[in-house]
Each structure stands twice: as structure tokens, then as C-alpha cells.
PDB file of C-alpha atoms in Angstrom:
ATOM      1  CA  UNK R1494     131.822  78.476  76.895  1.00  0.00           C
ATOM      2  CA  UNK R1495     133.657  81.659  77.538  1.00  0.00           C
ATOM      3  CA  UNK R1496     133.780  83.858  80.429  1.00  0.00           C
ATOM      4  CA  UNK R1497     134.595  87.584  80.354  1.00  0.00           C
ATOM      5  CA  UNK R1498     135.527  88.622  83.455  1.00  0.00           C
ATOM      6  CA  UNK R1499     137.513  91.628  85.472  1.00  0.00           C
ATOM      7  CA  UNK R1500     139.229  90.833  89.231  1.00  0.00           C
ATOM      8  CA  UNK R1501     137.146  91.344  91.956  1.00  0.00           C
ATOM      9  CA  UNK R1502     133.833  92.512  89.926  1.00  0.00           C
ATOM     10  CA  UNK R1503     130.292  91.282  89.964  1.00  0.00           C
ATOM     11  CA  UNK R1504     131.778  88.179  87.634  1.00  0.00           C
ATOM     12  CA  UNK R1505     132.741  86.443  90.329  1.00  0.00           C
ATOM     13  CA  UNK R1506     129.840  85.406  90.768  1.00  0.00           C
ATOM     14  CA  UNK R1507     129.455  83.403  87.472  1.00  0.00           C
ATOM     15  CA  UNK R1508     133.012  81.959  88.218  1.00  0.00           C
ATOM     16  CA  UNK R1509     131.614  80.473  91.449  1.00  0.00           C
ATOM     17  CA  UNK R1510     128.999  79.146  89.690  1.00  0.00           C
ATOM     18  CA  UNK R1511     130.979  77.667  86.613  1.00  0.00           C
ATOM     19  CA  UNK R1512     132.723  75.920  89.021  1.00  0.00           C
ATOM     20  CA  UNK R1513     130.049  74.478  91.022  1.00  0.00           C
ATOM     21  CA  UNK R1514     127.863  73.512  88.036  1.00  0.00           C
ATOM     22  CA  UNK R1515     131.365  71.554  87.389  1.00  0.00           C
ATOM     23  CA  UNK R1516     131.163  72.987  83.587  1.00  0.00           C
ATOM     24  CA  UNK R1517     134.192  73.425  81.389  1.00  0.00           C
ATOM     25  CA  UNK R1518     134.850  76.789  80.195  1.00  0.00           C
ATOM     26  CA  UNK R1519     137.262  79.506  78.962  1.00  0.00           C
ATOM     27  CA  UNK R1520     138.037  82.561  81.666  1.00  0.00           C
ATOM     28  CA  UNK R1521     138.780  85.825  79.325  1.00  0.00           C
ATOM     29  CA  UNK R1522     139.723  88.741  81.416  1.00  0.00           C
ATOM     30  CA  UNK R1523     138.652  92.259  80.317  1.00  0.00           C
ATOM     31  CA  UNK R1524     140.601  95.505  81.354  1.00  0.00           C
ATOM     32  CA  UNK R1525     137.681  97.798  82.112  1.00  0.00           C
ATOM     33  CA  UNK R1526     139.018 100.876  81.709  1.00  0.00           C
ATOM     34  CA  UNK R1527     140.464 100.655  78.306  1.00  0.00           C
ATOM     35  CA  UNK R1528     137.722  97.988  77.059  1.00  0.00           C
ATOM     36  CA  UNK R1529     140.041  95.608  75.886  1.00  0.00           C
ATOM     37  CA  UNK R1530     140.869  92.058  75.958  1.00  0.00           C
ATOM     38  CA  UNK R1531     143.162  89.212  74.845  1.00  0.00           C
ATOM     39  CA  UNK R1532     146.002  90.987  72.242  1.00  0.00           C
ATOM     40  CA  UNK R1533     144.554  94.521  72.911  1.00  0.00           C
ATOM     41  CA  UNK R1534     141.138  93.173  71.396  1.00  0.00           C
ATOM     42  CA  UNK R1535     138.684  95.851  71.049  1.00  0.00           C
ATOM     43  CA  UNK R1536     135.695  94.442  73.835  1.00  0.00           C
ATOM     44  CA  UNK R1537     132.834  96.491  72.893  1.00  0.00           C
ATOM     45  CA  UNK R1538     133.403  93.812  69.809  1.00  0.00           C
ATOM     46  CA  UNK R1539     131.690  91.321  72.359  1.00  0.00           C
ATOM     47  CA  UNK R1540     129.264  93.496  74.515  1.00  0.00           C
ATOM     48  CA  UNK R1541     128.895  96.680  73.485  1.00  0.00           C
ATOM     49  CA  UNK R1542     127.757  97.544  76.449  1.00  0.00           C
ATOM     50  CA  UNK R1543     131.263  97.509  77.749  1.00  0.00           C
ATOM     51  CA  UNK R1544     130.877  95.788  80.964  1.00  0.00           C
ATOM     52  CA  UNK R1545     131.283  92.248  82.575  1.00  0.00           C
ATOM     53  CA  UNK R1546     130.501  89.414  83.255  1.00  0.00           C
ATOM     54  CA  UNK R1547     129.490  88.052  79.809  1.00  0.00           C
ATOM     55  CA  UNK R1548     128.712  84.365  79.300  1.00  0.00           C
ATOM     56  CA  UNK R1549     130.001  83.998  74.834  1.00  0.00           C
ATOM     57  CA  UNK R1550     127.879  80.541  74.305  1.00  0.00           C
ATOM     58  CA  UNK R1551     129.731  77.422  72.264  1.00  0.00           C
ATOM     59  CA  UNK R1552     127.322  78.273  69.303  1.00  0.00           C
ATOM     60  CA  UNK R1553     128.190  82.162  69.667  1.00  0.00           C
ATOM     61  CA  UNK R1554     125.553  83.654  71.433  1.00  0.00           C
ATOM     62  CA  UNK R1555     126.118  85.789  74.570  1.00  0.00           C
ATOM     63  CA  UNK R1556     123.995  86.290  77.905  1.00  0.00           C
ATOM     64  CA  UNK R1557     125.375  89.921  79.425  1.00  0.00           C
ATOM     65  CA  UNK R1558     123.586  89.971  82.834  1.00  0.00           C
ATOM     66  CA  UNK R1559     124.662  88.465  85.823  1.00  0.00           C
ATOM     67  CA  UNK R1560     121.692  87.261  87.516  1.00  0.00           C
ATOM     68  CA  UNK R1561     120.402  85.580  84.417  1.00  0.00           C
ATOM     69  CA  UNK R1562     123.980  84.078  83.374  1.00  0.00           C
ATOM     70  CA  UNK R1563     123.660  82.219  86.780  1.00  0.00           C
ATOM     71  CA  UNK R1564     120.813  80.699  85.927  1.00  0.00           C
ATOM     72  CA  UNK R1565     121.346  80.177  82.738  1.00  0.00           C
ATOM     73  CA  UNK R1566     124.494  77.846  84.317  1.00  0.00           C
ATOM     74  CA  UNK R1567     122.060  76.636  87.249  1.00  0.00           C
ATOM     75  CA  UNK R1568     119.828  75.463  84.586  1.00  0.00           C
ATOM     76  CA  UNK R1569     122.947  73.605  82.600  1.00  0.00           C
ATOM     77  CA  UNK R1570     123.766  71.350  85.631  1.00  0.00           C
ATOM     78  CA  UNK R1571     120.003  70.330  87.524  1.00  0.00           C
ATOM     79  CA  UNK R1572     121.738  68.218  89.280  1.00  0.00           C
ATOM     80  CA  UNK R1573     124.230  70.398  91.223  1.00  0.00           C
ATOM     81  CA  UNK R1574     120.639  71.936  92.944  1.00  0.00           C
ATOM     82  CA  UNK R1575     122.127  75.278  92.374  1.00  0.00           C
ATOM     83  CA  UNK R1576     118.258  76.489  91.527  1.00  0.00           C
ATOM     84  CA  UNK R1577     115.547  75.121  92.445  1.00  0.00           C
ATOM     85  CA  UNK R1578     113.220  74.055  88.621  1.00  0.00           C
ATOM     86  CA  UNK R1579     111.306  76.886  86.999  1.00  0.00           C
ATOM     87  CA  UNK R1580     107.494  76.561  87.869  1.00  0.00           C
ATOM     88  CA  UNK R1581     108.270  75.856  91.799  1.00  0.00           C
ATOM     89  CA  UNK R1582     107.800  78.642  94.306  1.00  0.00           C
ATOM     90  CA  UNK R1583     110.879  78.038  95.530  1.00  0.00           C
ATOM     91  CA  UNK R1584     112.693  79.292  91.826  1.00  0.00           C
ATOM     92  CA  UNK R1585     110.351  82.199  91.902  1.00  0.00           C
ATOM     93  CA  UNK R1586     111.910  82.958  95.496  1.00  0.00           C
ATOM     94  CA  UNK R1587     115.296  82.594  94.178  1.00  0.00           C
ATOM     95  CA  UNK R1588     114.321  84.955  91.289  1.00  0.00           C
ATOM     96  CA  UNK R1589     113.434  87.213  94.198  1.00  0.00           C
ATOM     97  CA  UNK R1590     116.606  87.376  95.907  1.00  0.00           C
ATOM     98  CA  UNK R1591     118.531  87.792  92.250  1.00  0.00           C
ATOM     99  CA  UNK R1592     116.155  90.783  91.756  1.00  0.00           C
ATOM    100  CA  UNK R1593     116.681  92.623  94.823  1.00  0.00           C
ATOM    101  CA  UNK R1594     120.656  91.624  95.393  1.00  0.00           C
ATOM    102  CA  UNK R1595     120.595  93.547  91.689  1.00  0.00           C
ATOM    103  CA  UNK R1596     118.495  96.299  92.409  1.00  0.00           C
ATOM    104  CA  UNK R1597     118.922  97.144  95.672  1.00  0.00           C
ATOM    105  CA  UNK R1598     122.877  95.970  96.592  1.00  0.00           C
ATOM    106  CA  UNK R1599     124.946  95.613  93.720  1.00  0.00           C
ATOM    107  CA  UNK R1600     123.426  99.294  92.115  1.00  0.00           C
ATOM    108  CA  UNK R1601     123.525 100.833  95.224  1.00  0.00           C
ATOM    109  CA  UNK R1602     126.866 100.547  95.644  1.00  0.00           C
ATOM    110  CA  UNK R1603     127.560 102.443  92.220  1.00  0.00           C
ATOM    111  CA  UNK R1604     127.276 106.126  93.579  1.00  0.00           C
ATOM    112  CA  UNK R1605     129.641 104.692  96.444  1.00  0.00           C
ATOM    113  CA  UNK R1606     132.249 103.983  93.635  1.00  0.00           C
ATOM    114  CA  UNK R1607     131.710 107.602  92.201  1.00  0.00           C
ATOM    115  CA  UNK R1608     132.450 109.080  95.342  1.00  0.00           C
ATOM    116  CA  UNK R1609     131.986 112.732  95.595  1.00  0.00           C
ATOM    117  CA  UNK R1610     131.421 113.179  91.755  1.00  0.00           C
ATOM    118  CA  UNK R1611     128.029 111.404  93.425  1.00  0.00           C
ATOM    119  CA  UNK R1612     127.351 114.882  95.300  1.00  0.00           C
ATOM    120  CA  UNK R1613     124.679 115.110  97.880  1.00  0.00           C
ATOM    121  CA  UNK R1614     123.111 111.857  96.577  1.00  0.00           C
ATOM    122  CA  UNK R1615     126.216 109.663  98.251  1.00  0.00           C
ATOM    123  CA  UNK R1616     124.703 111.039 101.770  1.00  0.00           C
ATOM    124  CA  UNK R1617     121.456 109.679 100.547  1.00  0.00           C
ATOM    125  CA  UNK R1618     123.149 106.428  99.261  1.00  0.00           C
ATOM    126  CA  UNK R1619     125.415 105.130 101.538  1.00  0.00           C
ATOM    127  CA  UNK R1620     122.851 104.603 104.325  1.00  0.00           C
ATOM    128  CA  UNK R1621     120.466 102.950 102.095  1.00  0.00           C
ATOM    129  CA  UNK R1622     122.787 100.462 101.247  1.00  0.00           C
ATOM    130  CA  UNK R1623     123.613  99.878 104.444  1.00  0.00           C
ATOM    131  CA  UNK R1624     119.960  99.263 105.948  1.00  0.00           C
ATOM    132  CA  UNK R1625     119.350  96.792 102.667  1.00  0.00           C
ATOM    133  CA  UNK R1626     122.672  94.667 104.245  1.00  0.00           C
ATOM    134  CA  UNK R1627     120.776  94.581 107.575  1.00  0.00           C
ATOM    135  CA  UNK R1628     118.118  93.564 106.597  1.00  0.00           C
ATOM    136  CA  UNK R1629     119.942  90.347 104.605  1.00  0.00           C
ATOM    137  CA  UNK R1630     121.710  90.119 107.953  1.00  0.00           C
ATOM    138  CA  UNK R1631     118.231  89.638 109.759  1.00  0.00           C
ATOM    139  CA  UNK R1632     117.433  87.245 106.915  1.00  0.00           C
ATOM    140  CA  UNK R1633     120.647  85.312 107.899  1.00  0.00           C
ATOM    141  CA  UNK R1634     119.582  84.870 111.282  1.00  0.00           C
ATOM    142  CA  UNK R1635     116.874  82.753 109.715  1.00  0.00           C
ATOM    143  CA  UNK R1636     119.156  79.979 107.382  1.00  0.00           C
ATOM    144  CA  UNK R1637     122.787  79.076 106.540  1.00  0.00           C
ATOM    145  CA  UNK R1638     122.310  80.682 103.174  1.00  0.00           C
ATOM    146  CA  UNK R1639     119.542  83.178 101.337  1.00  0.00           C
ATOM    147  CA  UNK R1640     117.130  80.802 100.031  1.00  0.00           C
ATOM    148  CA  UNK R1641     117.635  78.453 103.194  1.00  0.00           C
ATOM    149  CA  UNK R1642     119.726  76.040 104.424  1.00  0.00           C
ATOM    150  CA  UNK R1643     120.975  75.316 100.860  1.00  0.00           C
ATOM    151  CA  UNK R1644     123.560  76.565  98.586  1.00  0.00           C
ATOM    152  CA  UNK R1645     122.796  78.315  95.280  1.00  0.00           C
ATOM    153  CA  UNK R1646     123.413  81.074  92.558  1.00  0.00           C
ATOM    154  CA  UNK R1647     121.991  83.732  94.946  1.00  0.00           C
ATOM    155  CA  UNK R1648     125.083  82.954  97.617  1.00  0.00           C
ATOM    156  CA  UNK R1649     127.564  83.397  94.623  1.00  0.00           C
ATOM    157  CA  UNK R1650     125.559  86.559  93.836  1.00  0.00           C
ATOM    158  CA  UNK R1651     126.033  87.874  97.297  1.00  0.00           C
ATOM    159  CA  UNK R1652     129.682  87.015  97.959  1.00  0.00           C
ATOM    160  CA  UNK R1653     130.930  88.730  94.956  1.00  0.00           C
ATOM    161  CA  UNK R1654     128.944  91.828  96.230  1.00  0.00           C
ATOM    162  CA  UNK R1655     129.994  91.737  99.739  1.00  0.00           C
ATOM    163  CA  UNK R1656     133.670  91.473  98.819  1.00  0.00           C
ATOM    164  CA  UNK R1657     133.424  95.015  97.508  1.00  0.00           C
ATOM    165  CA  UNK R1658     132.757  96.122 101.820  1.00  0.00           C
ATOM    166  CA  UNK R1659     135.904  93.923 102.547  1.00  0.00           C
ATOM    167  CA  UNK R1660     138.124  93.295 100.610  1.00  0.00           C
ATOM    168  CA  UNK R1661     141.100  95.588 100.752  1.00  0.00           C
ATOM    169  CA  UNK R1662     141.884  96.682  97.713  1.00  0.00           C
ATOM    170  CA  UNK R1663     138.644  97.869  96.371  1.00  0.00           C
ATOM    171  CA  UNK R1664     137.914  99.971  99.592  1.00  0.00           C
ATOM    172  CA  UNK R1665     141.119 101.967  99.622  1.00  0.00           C
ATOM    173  CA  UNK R1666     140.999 102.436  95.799  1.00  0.00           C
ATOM    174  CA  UNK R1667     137.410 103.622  96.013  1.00  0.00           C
ATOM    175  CA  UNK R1668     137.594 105.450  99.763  1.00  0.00           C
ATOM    176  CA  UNK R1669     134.382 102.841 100.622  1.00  0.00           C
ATOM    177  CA  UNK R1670     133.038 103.285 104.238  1.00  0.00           C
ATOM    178  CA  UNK R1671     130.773 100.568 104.205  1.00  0.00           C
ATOM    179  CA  UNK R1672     131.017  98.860 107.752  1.00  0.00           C
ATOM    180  CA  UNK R1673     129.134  95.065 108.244  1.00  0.00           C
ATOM    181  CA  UNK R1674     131.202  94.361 110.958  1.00  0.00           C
ATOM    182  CA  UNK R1675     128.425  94.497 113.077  1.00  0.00           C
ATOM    183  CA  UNK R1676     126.490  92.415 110.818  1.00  0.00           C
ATOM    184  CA  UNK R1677     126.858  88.995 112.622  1.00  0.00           C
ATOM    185  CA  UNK R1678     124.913  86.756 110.575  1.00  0.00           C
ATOM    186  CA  UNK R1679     126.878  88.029 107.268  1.00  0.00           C
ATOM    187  CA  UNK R1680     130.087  88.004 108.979  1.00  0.00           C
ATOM    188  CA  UNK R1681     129.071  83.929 109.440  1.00  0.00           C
ATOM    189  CA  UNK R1682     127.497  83.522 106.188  1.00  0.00           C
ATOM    190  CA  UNK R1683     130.697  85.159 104.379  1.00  0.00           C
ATOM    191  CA  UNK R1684     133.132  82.805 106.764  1.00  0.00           C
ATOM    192  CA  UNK R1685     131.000  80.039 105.249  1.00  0.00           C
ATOM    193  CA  UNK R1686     131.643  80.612 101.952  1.00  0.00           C
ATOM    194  CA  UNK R1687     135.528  81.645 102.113  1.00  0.00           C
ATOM    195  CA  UNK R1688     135.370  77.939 102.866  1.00  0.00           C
ATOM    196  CA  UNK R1689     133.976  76.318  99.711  1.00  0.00           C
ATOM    197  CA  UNK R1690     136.380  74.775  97.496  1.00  0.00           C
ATOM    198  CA  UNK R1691     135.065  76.540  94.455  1.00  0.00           C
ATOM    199  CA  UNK R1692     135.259  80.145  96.114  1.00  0.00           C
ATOM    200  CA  UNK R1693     138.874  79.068  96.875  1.00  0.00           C
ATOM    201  CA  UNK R1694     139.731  78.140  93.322  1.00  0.00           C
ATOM    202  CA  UNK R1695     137.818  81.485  91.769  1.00  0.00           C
ATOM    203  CA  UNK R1696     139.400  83.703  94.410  1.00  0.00           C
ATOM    204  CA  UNK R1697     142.741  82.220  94.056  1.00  0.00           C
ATOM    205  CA  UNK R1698     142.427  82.747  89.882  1.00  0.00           C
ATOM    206  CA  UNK R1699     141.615  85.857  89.425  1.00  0.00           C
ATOM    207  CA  UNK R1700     144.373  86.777  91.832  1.00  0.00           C
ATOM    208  CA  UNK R1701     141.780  88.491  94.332  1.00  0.00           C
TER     209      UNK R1701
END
């Protein structure tokens, strides 16, 4: 398998999960901004869509969304209990959390990253996305991770999301205000996952 991915964007989550599934595969990075890859390989070649993560199968086939590529690895390595078995309540829940962390997080941060081309809307925006991280906060209160006191695809869904509040780099590039310092439970969660080995390794990679 390959995996086309950018530094520090929503495919980080697949590369946590690659890693935790313990399944071999190919990491392609993708300038963004020119839509290129490789040798100055024309990228709209592989989603011409133009955006990342996408998940190039052995047999050729691709997957282009995040929150089904996880799965889609989940369901590759049962074993590694990164999601629970289609048909339980507790996958449906997952699905849930993959929904809303889609929805409601990762596209609400997208007028934040257009700044004032965003207009009036970014006034509208920016608190919205910061009551939907409260409310995961209050969720966090709850359990060690989303779905409980478990692991899984929704945590590697999260953390790639919440590094775009932290992490250096992407707030001074994109002028982000987005405090969750106050956000205790987060702040814990995050902590958490800085310390798993296969956040390490990802992190480390792509040079984030």
C-alpha cells in the first residue's frame, strides 16, 4: 500500500494508524500547493481531487477520505482492536465520532485557514469551533480516549486535528487563535498520545 501524505495535515492520522495496524506500506509525500509528487509527478494523476491523505491499494485502487481510510486499515488488522466489528453498537459509535470529528472539527477549521478572505463568517466560525472542542473536552472527562478507555482510529483522527491549535508552525503560518489551553481533559488526552510509540515514529517522519 501507498500513502499520500503532506506534513502536519489531516494524513497523519492514517500514518498513526498504518503504524498501529503494524501494516507495511509506502509514505509518498504530496506538495499541496503545486499538486505534485515524487519527480515533479503531476498528483491530480492519483486524486483528482487534489488533496490528501489517499490510501493507492496493492491492486490499484484508491480510498480518498480520511475517516473511511482508517477504517478501511482498522478493518485490515482485527486484531490490533483499533475498531470495534461492523454490526456492534460500539462500531456504529465509533462511526459517530469519525462523522462529527469530520463535520464539525476538521471543516470548521477551514475558514480559520482562509483567514480574513473568510470575511464576517470567521467571527461566526471561530467560536463554533471552539464550543465543539469543549464539548470533546467534557467528553474527556468521561474516558482516557473518545470511544472509552480504549485506543482507536477516532484518537488518531483527533490528534492530527488538534495539532493544527498547537503546533507552532501551522498557527503562525495561518495567524490561528484557537486557545484549548483551558481545555484540561484534551490537554491530558493529547499528553497521552505524544506518548505512543507510533505517534512518535509518524511525528518524527514527516519531520513535524
Amino acid at each position: 500500500m501507498k500513502l499520500y501524505y503532506s506534513t502536519g495535515s489531516c494524513s497523519l492520522s492514517p500514518h498513526i494508524a498504518l503504524r498501529e495496524a503494524g501494516l507495511d506500506f509506502e509514505l509518498i509525500k504530496v506538495d499541496t500547493i503545486k499538486h505534485t509528487y515524487g519527480d515533479n509527478l503531476d498528483y491530480y494523476k492519483v486524486n483528482e481531487l487534489g488533496y490528501v491523505p489517499v490510501l493507492q491499494l496493492d491492486n490499484g485502487d484508491v480510498l480518498r477520505e480520511g475517516a473511511v481510510i482508517i477504517q478501511y486499515i482498522a478493518d485490515l488488522a482485527p486484531e490490533s482492536g483499533l475498531a470495534p466489528l461492523f454490526g456492534t453498537i460500539e462500531r456504529y459509535k465509533l462511526m459517530e465520532w469519525l462523522s462529527f470529528l469530520s463535520s464539525e472539527i476538521h471543516k470548521g477549521f477551514i475558514p480559520l485557514f482562509y483567514g480574513n478572505k473568510s470575511g464576517v463568517y470567521l467571527d461566526i466560525a471561530k467560536p463554533k469551533l471552539i464550543s465543539r472542542f469543549q464539548w470533546i473536552d467534557d467528553q474527556l472527562a468521561k474516558s482516557d480516549y473518545l470511544t472509552g478507555n480504549k485506543f482507536t482510529i477516532a484518537d488518531c483522527y483527533l490528534f492530527a486535528l488538534t495539532s493544527w491549535a498547537s503546533a507552532e508552525w501551522i498557527v503562525s503560518r495561518f495567524n490561528l487563535d484557537i486557545d484549548l489551553n483551558h481545555m484540561k481533559n484534551i490537554e491530558s488526552w493529547y499528553k497521552r498520545m505524544l506518548e505512543r510509540p507510533t505517534v512518535i515514529k509518524s511525528i518524527q517522519v514527516e519531520g513535524i
